[in-house]
PDB file of C-alpha atoms in Angstrom:
ATOM      1  CA  MET K   1     -76.405-142.632-112.749  1.00 82.00           C
ATOM      2  CA  PRO K   2     -74.750-140.905-109.760  1.00 91.00           C
ATOM      3  CA  LEU K   3     -76.404-141.109-106.343  1.00 94.00           C
ATOM      4  CA  PHE K   4     -76.067-137.339-106.181  1.00 94.00           C
ATOM      5  CA  THR K   5     -74.467-134.469-108.079  1.00 94.00           C
ATOM      6  CA  LEU K   6     -73.137-131.179-106.729  1.00 93.00           C
ATOM      7  CA  ALA K   7     -72.274-128.482-109.295  1.00 94.00           C
ATOM      8  CA  ASP K   8     -70.938-124.921-108.860  1.00 94.00           C
ATOM      9  CA  ALA K   9     -71.921-125.040-105.190  1.00 93.00           C
ATOM     10  CA  GLU K  10     -71.636-121.871-103.097  1.00 93.00           C
ATOM     11  CA  LEU K  11     -71.965-121.832 -99.317  1.00 92.00           C
ATOM     12  CA  ALA K  12     -70.637-119.204 -96.934  1.00 89.00           C
ATOM     13  CA  TYR K  13     -70.896-118.225 -93.277  1.00 82.00           C
ATOM     14  CA  GLY K  14     -70.438-114.479 -93.087  1.00 74.00           C
ATOM     15  CA  ASP K  15     -67.332-113.557 -95.084  1.00 72.00           C
ATOM     16  CA  LEU K  16     -65.945-117.109 -95.002  1.00 78.00           C
ATOM     17  CA  PRO K  17     -66.665-119.125 -98.179  1.00 85.00           C
ATOM     18  CA  LEU K  18     -66.865-122.830 -97.324  1.00 90.00           C
ATOM     19  CA  LEU K  19     -67.875-123.924-100.819  1.00 92.00           C
ATOM     20  CA  ASP K  20     -66.704-121.727-103.685  1.00 91.00           C
ATOM     21  CA  GLY K  21     -67.806-123.184-107.021  1.00 92.00           C
ATOM     22  CA  ALA K  22     -67.396-126.753-105.732  1.00 93.00           C
ATOM     23  CA  SER K  23     -68.479-129.723-107.876  1.00 94.00           C
ATOM     24  CA  PHE K  24     -68.694-133.395-106.955  1.00 91.00           C
ATOM     25  CA  ALA K  25     -70.626-136.562-107.917  1.00 94.00           C
ATOM     26  CA  LEU K  26     -70.889-139.893-106.100  1.00 94.00           C
ATOM     27  CA  GLU K  27     -71.410-143.207-107.846  1.00 93.00           C
ATOM     28  CA  ALA K  28     -73.046-146.195-106.164  1.00 93.00           C
ATOM     29  CA  GLY K  29     -70.577-148.435-104.370  1.00 93.00           C
ATOM     30  CA  GLU K  30     -67.979-145.737-103.682  1.00 94.00           C
ATOM     31  CA  ARG K  31     -66.465-145.234-100.247  1.00 94.00           C
ATOM     32  CA  ILE K  32     -65.237-141.651-100.021  1.00 95.00           C
ATOM     33  CA  GLY K  33     -62.768-140.269 -97.513  1.00 94.00           C
ATOM     34  CA  LEU K  34     -63.533-136.532 -97.208  1.00 95.00           C
ATOM     35  CA  ILE K  35     -60.483-134.672 -95.930  1.00 92.00           C
ATOM     36  CA  GLY K  36     -59.362-131.086 -95.373  1.00 89.00           C
ATOM     37  CA  ARG K  37     -58.042-128.782 -92.680  1.00 87.00           C
ATOM     38  CA  ASN K  38     -60.222-128.016 -89.655  1.00 86.00           C
ATOM     39  CA  GLY K  39     -62.737-125.283 -90.378  1.00 84.00           C
ATOM     40  CA  THR K  40     -62.796-125.746 -94.155  1.00 87.00           C
ATOM     41  CA  GLY K  41     -66.453-126.842 -94.152  1.00 91.00           C
ATOM     42  CA  LYS K  42     -66.403-130.651 -94.279  1.00 93.00           C
ATOM     43  CA  SER K  43     -69.203-131.044 -91.733  1.00 93.00           C
ATOM     44  CA  SER K  44     -71.243-128.382 -93.541  1.00 93.00           C
ATOM     45  CA  LEU K  45     -70.810-130.288 -96.804  1.00 95.00           C
ATOM     46  CA  LEU K  46     -72.145-133.426 -95.135  1.00 95.00           C
ATOM     47  CA  GLY K  47     -75.109-131.349 -93.989  1.00 94.00           C
ATOM     48  CA  VAL K  48     -75.786-130.290 -97.577  1.00 94.00           C
ATOM     49  CA  ILE K  49     -75.603-133.896 -98.810  1.00 94.00           C
ATOM     50  CA  ALA K  50     -77.931-135.014 -96.005  1.00 93.00           C
ATOM     51  CA  GLY K  51     -80.433-132.326 -96.964  1.00 91.00           C
ATOM     52  CA  GLU K  52     -80.032-130.459 -93.666  1.00 92.00           C
ATOM     53  CA  LEU K  53     -78.407-127.340 -95.180  1.00 91.00           C
ATOM     54  CA  GLN K  54     -79.313-125.340 -98.258  1.00 92.00           C
ATOM     55  CA  LEU K  55     -76.727-124.021-100.722  1.00 92.00           C
ATOM     56  CA  ASP K  56     -76.455-120.267-101.249  1.00 91.00           C
ATOM     57  CA  GLN K  57     -76.074-120.981-104.970  1.00 92.00           C
ATOM     58  CA  GLY K  58     -75.426-123.947-107.244  1.00 93.00           C
ATOM     59  CA  VAL K  59     -77.051-127.207-108.247  1.00 91.00           C
ATOM     60  CA  TRP K  60     -77.784-130.094-105.886  1.00 90.00           C
ATOM     61  CA  LYS K  61     -79.505-133.196-107.304  1.00 92.00           C
ATOM     62  CA  ARG K  62     -79.940-136.676-105.910  1.00 92.00           C
ATOM     63  CA  GLN K  63     -81.676-139.866-106.991  1.00 92.00           C
ATOM     64  CA  ASP K  64     -85.365-140.097-106.204  1.00 92.00           C
ATOM     65  CA  GLY K  65     -85.951-142.074-103.036  1.00 92.00           C
ATOM     66  CA  LEU K  66     -82.284-141.983-101.988  1.00 93.00           C
ATOM     67  CA  ARG K  67     -82.090-142.962 -98.313  1.00 94.00           C
ATOM     68  CA  VAL K  68     -79.372-141.060 -96.456  1.00 95.00           C
ATOM     69  CA  ALA K  69     -78.273-141.510 -92.841  1.00 94.00           C
ATOM     70  CA  ILE K  70     -75.827-139.225 -91.041  1.00 95.00           C
ATOM     71  CA  VAL K  71     -73.927-139.670 -87.777  1.00 94.00           C
ATOM     72  CA  ARG K  72     -72.515-136.439 -86.399  1.00 93.00           C
ATOM     73  CA  GLN K  73     -69.176-136.061 -84.648  1.00 90.00           C
ATOM     74  CA  GLU K  74     -70.875-135.598 -81.272  1.00 90.00           C
ATOM     75  CA  PRO K  75     -74.246-137.376 -81.585  1.00 90.00           C
ATOM     76  CA  GLN K  76     -76.987-136.656 -79.068  1.00 88.00           C
ATOM     77  CA  LEU K  77     -79.511-139.236 -77.851  1.00 88.00           C
ATOM     78  CA  LEU K  78     -83.017-138.431 -76.701  1.00 85.00           C
ATOM     79  CA  GLU K  79     -83.529-138.658 -72.961  1.00 84.00           C
ATOM     80  CA  ARG K  80     -85.100-142.042 -72.347  1.00 85.00           C
ATOM     81  CA  SER K  81     -84.521-144.738 -69.748  1.00 87.00           C
ATOM     82  CA  THR K  82     -82.618-147.122 -72.049  1.00 90.00           C
ATOM     83  CA  VAL K  83     -80.552-146.956 -75.233  1.00 91.00           C
ATOM     84  CA  LYS K  84     -83.126-148.951 -77.208  1.00 91.00           C
ATOM     85  CA  GLU K  85     -86.000-146.698 -76.130  1.00 92.00           C
ATOM     86  CA  ALA K  86     -84.018-143.569 -77.016  1.00 92.00           C
ATOM     87  CA  LEU K  87     -83.123-144.836 -80.483  1.00 92.00           C
ATOM     88  CA  LEU K  88     -86.614-146.112 -81.308  1.00 91.00           C
ATOM     89  CA  ALA K  89     -88.025-142.714 -80.300  1.00 90.00           C
ATOM     90  CA  GLN K  90     -85.493-141.030 -82.590  1.00 87.00           C
ATOM     91  CA  ALA K  91     -86.320-142.957 -85.773  1.00 83.00           C
ATOM     92  CA  SER K  92     -88.727-145.618 -87.049  1.00 81.00           C
ATOM     93  CA  VAL K  93     -86.619-148.774 -87.230  1.00 88.00           C
ATOM     94  CA  ALA K  94     -87.591-152.382 -86.793  1.00 86.00           C
ATOM     95  CA  GLU K  95     -86.823-153.271 -83.180  1.00 87.00           C
ATOM     96  CA  HIS K  96     -85.179-156.615 -83.913  1.00 89.00           C
ATOM     97  CA  HIS K  97     -83.041-154.999 -86.633  1.00 89.00           C
ATOM     98  CA  LEU K  98     -81.830-152.298 -84.257  1.00 92.00           C
ATOM     99  CA  GLU K  99     -81.014-154.856 -81.562  1.00 93.00           C
ATOM    100  CA  ALA K 100     -78.942-156.830 -84.060  1.00 93.00           C
ATOM    101  CA  PHE K 101     -76.727-153.837 -84.842  1.00 94.00           C
ATOM    102  CA  LEU K 102     -76.432-152.881 -81.175  1.00 93.00           C
ATOM    103  CA  ASP K 103     -75.200-156.421 -80.560  1.00 93.00           C
ATOM    104  CA  ARG K 104     -72.674-156.187 -83.421  1.00 93.00           C
ATOM    105  CA  LEU K 105     -71.331-152.999 -81.870  1.00 92.00           C
ATOM    106  CA  GLN K 106     -71.327-154.628 -78.410  1.00 90.00           C
ATOM    107  CA  LEU K 107     -73.833-152.321 -76.749  1.00 90.00           C
ATOM    108  CA  ASP K 108     -76.567-153.624 -74.435  1.00 91.00           C
ATOM    109  CA  PRO K 109     -79.970-152.250 -75.582  1.00 92.00           C
ATOM    110  CA  GLN K 110     -81.043-151.957 -71.937  1.00 92.00           C
ATOM    111  CA  THR K 111     -78.110-149.746 -70.929  1.00 88.00           C
ATOM    112  CA  PRO K 112     -79.414-146.593 -69.171  1.00 89.00           C
ATOM    113  CA  THR K 113     -78.751-143.548 -71.338  1.00 87.00           C
ATOM    114  CA  ALA K 114     -77.590-141.627 -68.265  1.00 84.00           C
ATOM    115  CA  ASN K 115     -74.644-144.019 -67.891  1.00 80.00           C
ATOM    116  CA  LEU K 116     -73.329-143.884 -71.467  1.00 84.00           C
ATOM    117  CA  SER K 117     -69.744-142.885 -72.149  1.00 84.00           C
ATOM    118  CA  GLY K 118     -68.811-140.870 -75.247  1.00 85.00           C
ATOM    119  CA  GLY K 119     -67.835-144.037 -77.098  1.00 87.00           C
ATOM    120  CA  GLU K 120     -71.034-145.855 -76.167  1.00 90.00           C
ATOM    121  CA  THR K 121     -73.115-142.902 -77.363  1.00 91.00           C
ATOM    122  CA  LYS K 122     -71.249-142.969 -80.675  1.00 92.00           C
ATOM    123  CA  ARG K 123     -71.843-146.726 -81.015  1.00 92.00           C
ATOM    124  CA  ALA K 124     -75.561-146.258 -80.326  1.00 92.00           C
ATOM    125  CA  ALA K 125     -75.823-143.595 -83.053  1.00 93.00           C
ATOM    126  CA  LEU K 126     -73.899-145.825 -85.478  1.00 94.00           C
ATOM    127  CA  ALA K 127     -76.184-148.780 -84.729  1.00 94.00           C
ATOM    128  CA  LEU K 128     -79.238-146.654 -85.517  1.00 94.00           C
ATOM    129  CA  ALA K 129     -77.693-145.431 -88.781  1.00 94.00           C
ATOM    130  CA  PHE K 130     -76.814-148.940 -89.981  1.00 94.00           C
ATOM    131  CA  ALA K 131     -80.211-150.293 -88.887  1.00 93.00           C
ATOM    132  CA  SER K 132     -81.965-147.729 -91.101  1.00 92.00           C
ATOM    133  CA  GLU K 133     -80.335-149.470 -94.131  1.00 93.00           C
ATOM    134  CA  PRO K 134     -79.350-146.285 -95.981  1.00 94.00           C
ATOM    135  CA  ASP K 135     -78.270-146.154 -99.600  1.00 95.00           C
ATOM    136  CA  LEU K 136     -75.696-143.572 -98.504  1.00 96.00           C
ATOM    137  CA  LEU K 137     -74.122-143.337 -95.052  1.00 96.00           C
ATOM    138  CA  LEU K 138     -72.450-140.101 -93.914  1.00 97.00           C
ATOM    139  CA  LEU K 139     -70.075-140.297 -90.950  1.00 96.00           C
ATOM    140  CA  ASP K 140     -68.396-137.308 -89.292  1.00 95.00           C
ATOM    141  CA  GLU K 141     -65.289-138.412 -87.357  1.00 93.00           C
ATOM    142  CA  PRO K 142     -66.750-141.874 -86.605  1.00 92.00           C
ATOM    143  CA  THR K 143     -63.646-143.193 -84.825  1.00 89.00           C
ATOM    144  CA  ASN K 144     -63.679-140.387 -82.236  1.00 86.00           C
ATOM    145  CA  HIS K 145     -64.450-141.904 -78.798  1.00 85.00           C
ATOM    146  CA  LEU K 146     -64.326-145.461 -80.147  1.00 86.00           C
ATOM    147  CA  ASP K 147     -61.954-147.968 -78.611  1.00 86.00           C
ATOM    148  CA  ILE K 148     -59.809-150.198 -80.818  1.00 88.00           C
ATOM    149  CA  ASP K 149     -62.335-153.039 -80.849  1.00 89.00           C
ATOM    150  CA  GLY K 150     -65.095-150.582 -81.764  1.00 89.00           C
ATOM    151  CA  ILE K 151     -63.089-149.271 -84.726  1.00 91.00           C
ATOM    152  CA  VAL K 152     -62.542-152.813 -86.031  1.00 91.00           C
ATOM    153  CA  ARG K 153     -66.268-153.575 -85.752  1.00 92.00           C
ATOM    154  CA  LEU K 154     -67.111-150.322 -87.526  1.00 93.00           C
ATOM    155  CA  GLU K 155     -64.747-151.187 -90.391  1.00 92.00           C
ATOM    156  CA  ASN K 156     -66.394-154.609 -90.754  1.00 92.00           C
ATOM    157  CA  LEU K 157     -69.862-153.029 -90.945  1.00 93.00           C
ATOM    158  CA  LEU K 158     -68.713-150.405 -93.455  1.00 92.00           C
ATOM    159  CA  ALA K 159     -67.332-153.148 -95.695  1.00 89.00           C
ATOM    160  CA  ARG K 160     -70.962-154.277 -96.225  1.00 90.00           C
ATOM    161  CA  GLN K 161     -72.343-150.734 -96.680  1.00 91.00           C
ATOM    162  CA  ALA K 162     -73.329-149.874-100.252  1.00 88.00           C
ATOM    163  CA  SER K 163     -71.929-146.311-100.313  1.00 95.00           C
ATOM    164  CA  ALA K 164     -70.461-144.045 -97.684  1.00 96.00           C
ATOM    165  CA  ILE K 165     -68.701-140.725 -97.140  1.00 96.00           C
ATOM    166  CA  VAL K 166     -66.513-140.427 -94.060  1.00 96.00           C
ATOM    167  CA  VAL K 167     -64.838-137.376 -92.563  1.00 94.00           C
ATOM    168  CA  THR K 168     -61.901-138.482 -90.435  1.00 90.00           C
ATOM    169  CA  HIS K 169     -58.318-137.631 -89.501  1.00 87.00           C
ATOM    170  CA  ASP K 170     -57.539-141.320 -88.884  1.00 88.00           C
ATOM    171  CA  ARG K 171     -54.983-142.139 -91.593  1.00 88.00           C
ATOM    172  CA  ALA K 172     -55.002-145.902 -90.988  1.00 88.00           C
ATOM    173  CA  PHE K 173     -58.804-145.988 -91.119  1.00 90.00           C
ATOM    174  CA  LEU K 174     -58.799-144.092 -94.426  1.00 89.00           C
ATOM    175  CA  ASP K 175     -56.244-146.483 -95.931  1.00 90.00           C
ATOM    176  CA  ARG K 176     -58.447-149.470 -95.105  1.00 90.00           C
ATOM    177  CA  PHE K 177     -61.796-147.828 -95.924  1.00 89.00           C
ATOM    178  CA  ALA K 178     -61.528-145.446 -98.875  1.00 91.00           C
ATOM    179  CA  THR K 179     -61.816-146.190-102.570  1.00 92.00           C
ATOM    180  CA  ARG K 180     -61.509-142.460-103.327  1.00 92.00           C
ATOM    181  CA  ILE K 181     -60.221-139.409-101.461  1.00 93.00           C
ATOM    182  CA  VAL K 182     -62.007-136.070-101.914  1.00 94.00           C
ATOM    183  CA  GLU K 183     -60.224-133.026-100.525  1.00 92.00           C
ATOM    184  CA  LEU K 184     -62.026-129.807 -99.615  1.00 92.00           C
ATOM    185  CA  ASP K 185     -59.429-127.083-100.120  1.00 88.00           C
ATOM    186  CA  ARG K 186     -60.123-123.336-100.326  1.00 86.00           C
ATOM    187  CA  GLY K 187     -63.753-123.902-101.210  1.00 90.00           C
ATOM    188  CA  ARG K 188     -63.135-126.404-104.024  1.00 91.00           C
ATOM    189  CA  LEU K 189     -63.371-130.195-104.095  1.00 93.00           C
ATOM    190  CA  TYR K 190     -60.498-132.245-105.558  1.00 91.00           C
ATOM    191  CA  SER K 191     -60.859-135.964-106.233  1.00 90.00           C
ATOM    192  CA  PHE K 192     -58.102-138.584-106.058  1.00 90.00           C
ATOM    193  CA  PRO K 193     -58.656-142.308-106.767  1.00 89.00           C
ATOM    194  CA  GLY K 194     -57.381-144.746-104.170  1.00 88.00           C
ATOM    195  CA  ASN K 195     -56.764-144.531-100.442  1.00 87.00           C
ATOM    196  CA  PHE K 196     -55.017-141.978 -98.240  1.00 85.00           C
ATOM    197  CA  THR K 197     -51.483-143.175 -99.017  1.00 85.00           C
ATOM    198  CA  SER K 198     -52.136-142.781-102.746  1.00 82.00           C
ATOM    199  CA  TRP K 199     -53.532-139.296-102.092  1.00 83.00           C
ATOM    200  CA  GLU K 200     -50.387-138.233-100.220  1.00 81.00           C
ATOM    201  CA  GLU K 201     -48.188-139.162-103.180  1.00 78.00           C
ATOM    202  CA  ARG K 202     -50.376-137.388-105.761  1.00 79.00           C
ATOM    203  CA  LYS K 203     -50.896-134.366-103.526  1.00 78.00           C
ATOM    204  CA  ALA K 204     -47.167-133.835-103.073  1.00 77.00           C
ATOM    205  CA  GLN K 205     -46.753-133.704-106.858  1.00 77.00           C
ATOM    206  CA  GLN K 206     -49.699-131.308-107.235  1.00 76.00           C
ATOM    207  CA  LEU K 207     -48.425-128.942-104.539  1.00 76.00           C
ATOM    208  CA  ALA K 208     -44.975-128.846-106.096  1.00 77.00           C
ATOM    209  CA  ALA K 209     -46.433-127.889-109.495  1.00 77.00           C
ATOM    210  CA  GLU K 210     -48.745-125.320-107.892  1.00 79.00           C
ATOM    211  CA  SER K 211     -45.863-123.748-105.990  1.00 78.00           C
ATOM    212  CA  ILE K 212     -43.793-123.364-109.174  1.00 81.00           C
ATOM    213  CA  ALA K 213     -46.708-121.762-111.038  1.00 78.00           C
ATOM    214  CA  GLU K 214     -47.402-119.305-108.204  1.00 80.00           C
ATOM    215  CA  ARG K 215     -43.727-118.295-107.952  1.00 81.00           C
ATOM    216  CA  ARG K 216     -43.661-117.577-111.684  1.00 84.00           C
ATOM    217  CA  PHE K 217     -46.863-115.537-111.415  1.00 80.00           C
ATOM    218  CA  ASP K 218     -45.588-113.541-108.435  1.00 80.00           C
ATOM    219  CA  LYS K 219     -42.271-112.822-110.183  1.00 84.00           C
ATOM    220  CA  PHE K 220     -44.049-111.506-113.271  1.00 80.00           C
ATOM    221  CA  TRP K 221     -46.532-109.498-111.181  1.00 78.00           C
ATOM    222  CA  ALA K 222     -43.703-107.930-109.138  1.00 82.00           C
ATOM    223  CA  ALA K 223     -41.883-106.928-112.337  1.00 80.00           C
ATOM    224  CA  GLU K 224     -45.023-105.243-113.676  1.00 77.00           C
ATOM    225  CA  GLU K 225     -45.552-103.394-110.383  1.00 77.00           C
ATOM    226  CA  ALA K 226     -41.965-102.141-110.539  1.00 80.00           C
ATOM    227  CA  TRP K 227     -42.547-100.963-114.113  1.00 75.00           C
ATOM    228  CA  ILE K 228     -45.713 -99.022-113.214  1.00 76.00           C
ATOM    229  CA  ARG K 229     -43.901 -97.257-110.376  1.00 76.00           C
ATOM    230  CA  ARG K 230     -41.309 -95.907-112.794  1.00 73.00           C
ATOM    231  CA  GLY K 231     -44.061 -93.523-113.792  1.00 66.00           C
ATOM    232  CA  ILE K 232     -43.704 -91.557-116.987  1.00 54.00           C
ATOM    233  CA  GLU K 233     -43.272 -94.379-119.506  1.00 55.00           C
ATOM    234  CA  ALA K 234     -46.330 -96.165-118.085  1.00 52.00           C
ATOM    235  CA  ARG K 235     -48.490 -93.164-118.901  1.00 57.00           C
ATOM    236  CA  ARG K 236     -47.760 -93.260-122.607  1.00 57.00           C
ATOM    237  CA  THR K 237     -50.763 -94.154-124.729  1.00 51.00           C
ATOM    238  CA  ARG K 238     -49.010 -97.061-126.372  1.00 53.00           C
ATOM    239  CA  ASP K 239     -48.582 -98.695-122.924  1.00 72.00           C
ATOM    240  CA  ALA K 240     -52.287 -98.508-121.954  1.00 71.00           C
ATOM    241  CA  GLY K 241     -52.726-102.221-122.696  1.00 76.00           C
ATOM    242  CA  ARG K 242     -49.911-103.072-120.322  1.00 76.00           C
ATOM    243  CA  VAL K 243     -51.524-100.994-117.569  1.00 75.00           C
ATOM    244  CA  LYS K 244     -54.817-102.842-118.028  1.00 78.00           C
ATOM    245  CA  ARG K 245     -52.977-106.165-117.887  1.00 79.00           C
ATOM    246  CA  LEU K 246     -51.425-105.135-114.574  1.00 77.00           C
ATOM    247  CA  GLU K 247     -54.872-104.281-113.220  1.00 78.00           C
ATOM    248  CA  ARG K 248     -56.029-107.797-114.124  1.00 80.00           C
ATOM    249  CA  LEU K 249     -52.951-109.273-112.434  1.00 77.00           C
ATOM    250  CA  ARG K 250     -53.737-107.348-109.261  1.00 76.00           C
ATOM    251  CA  VAL K 251     -57.302-108.641-109.227  1.00 76.00           C
ATOM    252  CA  GLU K 252     -56.134-112.220-109.820  1.00 75.00           C
ATOM    253  CA  ARG K 253     -53.484-111.975-107.111  1.00 74.00           C
ATOM    254  CA  ALA K 254     -55.936-110.523-104.583  1.00 71.00           C
ATOM    255  CA  ALA K 255     -58.501-113.244-105.322  1.00 66.00           C
ATOM    256  CA  ARG K 256     -56.039-116.082-104.788  1.00 65.00           C
ATOM    257  CA  ARG K 257     -56.865-118.000-101.638  1.00 56.00           C
ATOM    258  CA  GLU K 258     -53.650-119.149-100.071  1.00 55.00           C
ATOM    259  CA  ARG K 259     -53.295-122.664 -98.738  1.00 50.00           C
ATOM    260  CA  ILE K 260     -51.808-121.413 -95.487  1.00 44.00           C
ATOM    261  CA  GLY K 261     -53.141-118.185 -93.977  1.00 39.00           C
ATOM    262  CA  ASN K 262     -50.981-115.134 -93.460  1.00 35.00           C
ATOM    263  CA  VAL K 263     -51.781-114.820 -89.748  1.00 32.00           C
ATOM    264  CA  LYS K 264     -48.730-115.298 -87.576  1.00 35.00           C
ATOM    265  CA  LEU K 265     -49.111-116.035 -83.896  1.00 34.00           C
ATOM    266  CA  SER K 266     -46.418-115.415 -81.348  1.00 38.00           C
ATOM    267  CA  LEU K 267     -46.961-117.174 -78.053  1.00 38.00           C
ATOM    268  CA  GLY K 268     -44.839-116.321 -75.093  1.00 41.00           C
ATOM    269  CA  ALA K 269     -43.699-119.396 -73.203  1.00 44.00           C
ATOM    270  CA  GLY K 270     -44.352-119.252 -69.478  1.00 46.00           C
ATOM    271  CA  GLN K 271     -41.649-120.052 -66.991  1.00 48.00           C
ATOM    272  CA  ARG K 272     -41.026-123.791 -66.928  1.00 49.00           C
ATOM    273  CA  SER K 273     -39.223-125.400 -64.069  1.00 50.00           C
ATOM    274  CA  GLY K 274     -38.405-129.036 -63.379  1.00 63.00           C
ATOM    275  CA  LYS K 275     -39.189-132.182 -65.297  1.00 81.00           C
ATOM    276  CA  LEU K 276     -42.184-133.421 -63.299  1.00 82.00           C
ATOM    277  CA  VAL K 277     -45.569-132.630 -64.864  1.00 86.00           C
ATOM    278  CA  ALA K 278     -47.904-134.689 -62.671  1.00 87.00           C
ATOM    279  CA  GLU K 279     -47.661-137.304 -59.945  1.00 88.00           C
ATOM    280  CA  LEU K 280     -50.416-139.540 -58.567  1.00 89.00           C
ATOM    281  CA  ALA K 281     -49.759-141.676 -55.493  1.00 89.00           C
ATOM    282  CA  GLY K 282     -52.210-144.334 -54.273  1.00 90.00           C
ATOM    283  CA  VAL K 283     -55.105-142.742 -56.161  1.00 91.00           C
ATOM    284  CA  SER K 284     -58.470-144.524 -56.143  1.00 91.00           C
ATOM    285  CA  LYS K 285     -61.788-143.521 -57.715  1.00 91.00           C
ATOM    286  CA  SER K 286     -65.118-145.329 -57.994  1.00 89.00           C
ATOM    287  CA  PHE K 287     -68.538-144.510 -59.449  1.00 82.00           C
ATOM    288  CA  GLY K 288     -71.626-146.312 -58.195  1.00 75.00           C
ATOM    289  CA  GLY K 289     -69.504-148.922 -56.469  1.00 80.00           C
ATOM    290  CA  ARG K 290     -67.532-149.643 -59.673  1.00 83.00           C
ATOM    291  CA  PRO K 291     -63.788-149.006 -59.315  1.00 89.00           C
ATOM    292  CA  ILE K 292     -62.298-146.894 -62.107  1.00 88.00           C
ATOM    293  CA  VAL K 293     -58.752-146.777 -60.724  1.00 91.00           C
ATOM    294  CA  LYS K 294     -57.408-148.365 -57.544  1.00 90.00           C
ATOM    295  CA  ASP K 295     -54.162-147.574 -55.750  1.00 91.00           C
ATOM    296  CA  LEU K 296     -52.754-145.929 -58.867  1.00 91.00           C
ATOM    297  CA  ASP K 297     -49.155-144.686 -58.815  1.00 91.00           C
ATOM    298  CA  LEU K 298     -48.249-142.611 -61.858  1.00 90.00           C
ATOM    299  CA  ARG K 299     -45.526-140.121 -62.657  1.00 89.00           C
ATOM    300  CA  ILE K 300     -45.614-138.042 -65.849  1.00 90.00           C
ATOM    301  CA  GLY K 301     -42.443-136.232 -66.872  1.00 87.00           C
ATOM    302  CA  ARG K 302     -42.024-133.376 -69.306  1.00 86.00           C
ATOM    303  CA  GLY K 303     -41.738-134.775 -72.826  1.00 87.00           C
ATOM    304  CA  ASP K 304     -43.644-137.997 -72.088  1.00 90.00           C
ATOM    305  CA  ARG K 305     -46.149-139.000 -74.774  1.00 92.00           C
ATOM    306  CA  ILE K 306     -48.627-141.479 -73.354  1.00 92.00           C
ATOM    307  CA  GLY K 307     -51.209-143.459 -75.297  1.00 91.00           C
ATOM    308  CA  LEU K 308     -54.168-144.199 -73.023  1.00 90.00           C
ATOM    309  CA  ILE K 309     -56.243-147.125 -74.333  1.00 89.00           C
ATOM    310  CA  GLY K 310     -59.073-149.268 -73.030  1.00 87.00           C
ATOM    311  CA  PRO K 311     -62.662-150.225 -73.857  1.00 85.00           C
ATOM    312  CA  ASN K 312     -65.387-147.580 -73.928  1.00 81.00           C
ATOM    313  CA  GLY K 313     -66.685-146.881 -70.438  1.00 80.00           C
ATOM    314  CA  ALA K 314     -63.543-148.145 -68.708  1.00 85.00           C
ATOM    315  CA  GLY K 315     -62.808-144.690 -67.271  1.00 87.00           C
ATOM    316  CA  LYS K 316     -60.167-143.136 -69.566  1.00 90.00           C
ATOM    317  CA  THR K 317     -61.755-139.678 -69.423  1.00 88.00           C
ATOM    318  CA  THR K 318     -62.122-139.983 -65.646  1.00 89.00           C
ATOM    319  CA  LEU K 319     -58.417-140.778 -65.354  1.00 91.00           C
ATOM    320  CA  ILE K 320     -57.499-137.734 -67.442  1.00 92.00           C
ATOM    321  CA  ARG K 321     -59.643-135.543 -65.173  1.00 90.00           C
ATOM    322  CA  LEU K 322     -57.882-137.001 -62.140  1.00 91.00           C
ATOM    323  CA  ILE K 323     -54.494-136.201 -63.681  1.00 91.00           C
ATOM    324  CA  LEU K 324     -55.595-132.651 -64.498  1.00 90.00           C
ATOM    325  CA  GLY K 325     -56.961-132.135 -60.993  1.00 87.00           C
ATOM    326  CA  THR K 326     -60.485-131.281 -62.220  1.00 89.00           C
ATOM    327  CA  LEU K 327     -61.854-134.370 -60.416  1.00 88.00           C
ATOM    328  CA  ALA K 328     -61.016-135.251 -56.820  1.00 88.00           C
ATOM    329  CA  PRO K 329     -60.015-138.835 -56.000  1.00 90.00           C
ATOM    330  CA  ASP K 330     -61.822-140.857 -53.342  1.00 90.00           C
ATOM    331  CA  ALA K 331     -58.487-141.688 -51.772  1.00 89.00           C
TER     332      ALA K 331
END
């Protein structure tokens, strides 16, 4: 019996349909990678599964007593003096159990919440979710803010999780995590067995077939439109059926939701001069007596692509703000 079933689901915000007759079922033990372009409604779908959002129409059923935990893309902790106090105030979890998962994710329970980095906040929310021992875990961009060690620890914990659905753009994470890929595309859900690499291969074949079918449809539709414009022969009684067929073609063509929108943006490039983008010389910055950078010399040229890595809380965001000039150095 599936953990939950979604059938003919409809959900819209204003004129934008996020779910348009979508159907989906999850079996116990599955690890789903939920993918789709930004803005298609993946986070909203997680909200429906978690019971936080109601469908406009459709059927939503889940097993009685199903325990679901969700970790949002940007989790918020309650304002308390320490991480442990904030999490215990947020949900009823055994204290020793919570401390065990905080330890596995390398986060001190006594860390002041005011001092948490984005990655440490994400690890705290993940620890609470795992400690609640859910039957189904929902994660929205879980690798955002996590350092490399944090991602490895998360993967190890997920390997022991009964069932999970993860929204992420991390291809390598999906390849290691997913047993099935579910794509949200133009309001519908499409399922592909296997990991992300398998999905890419199958999707390329599907898109090629879809493109051929749409070209054939558009060619036939264009020919019928040309015929109707010729006028007099289209008005003959014996051609009334053909006119009605054209009306149906028009409706079908208008209802087709394109994969790529028709909006075209033209951005004027500002005047660019020189190859130097940013230069830092002897830059130092500390917080609370803790040095973030010291005597840093850095030159960034146009075209450079820099990967900035380091453990959570090391000061990566602070360094970016220094480079951008939105934070002043101490020296």
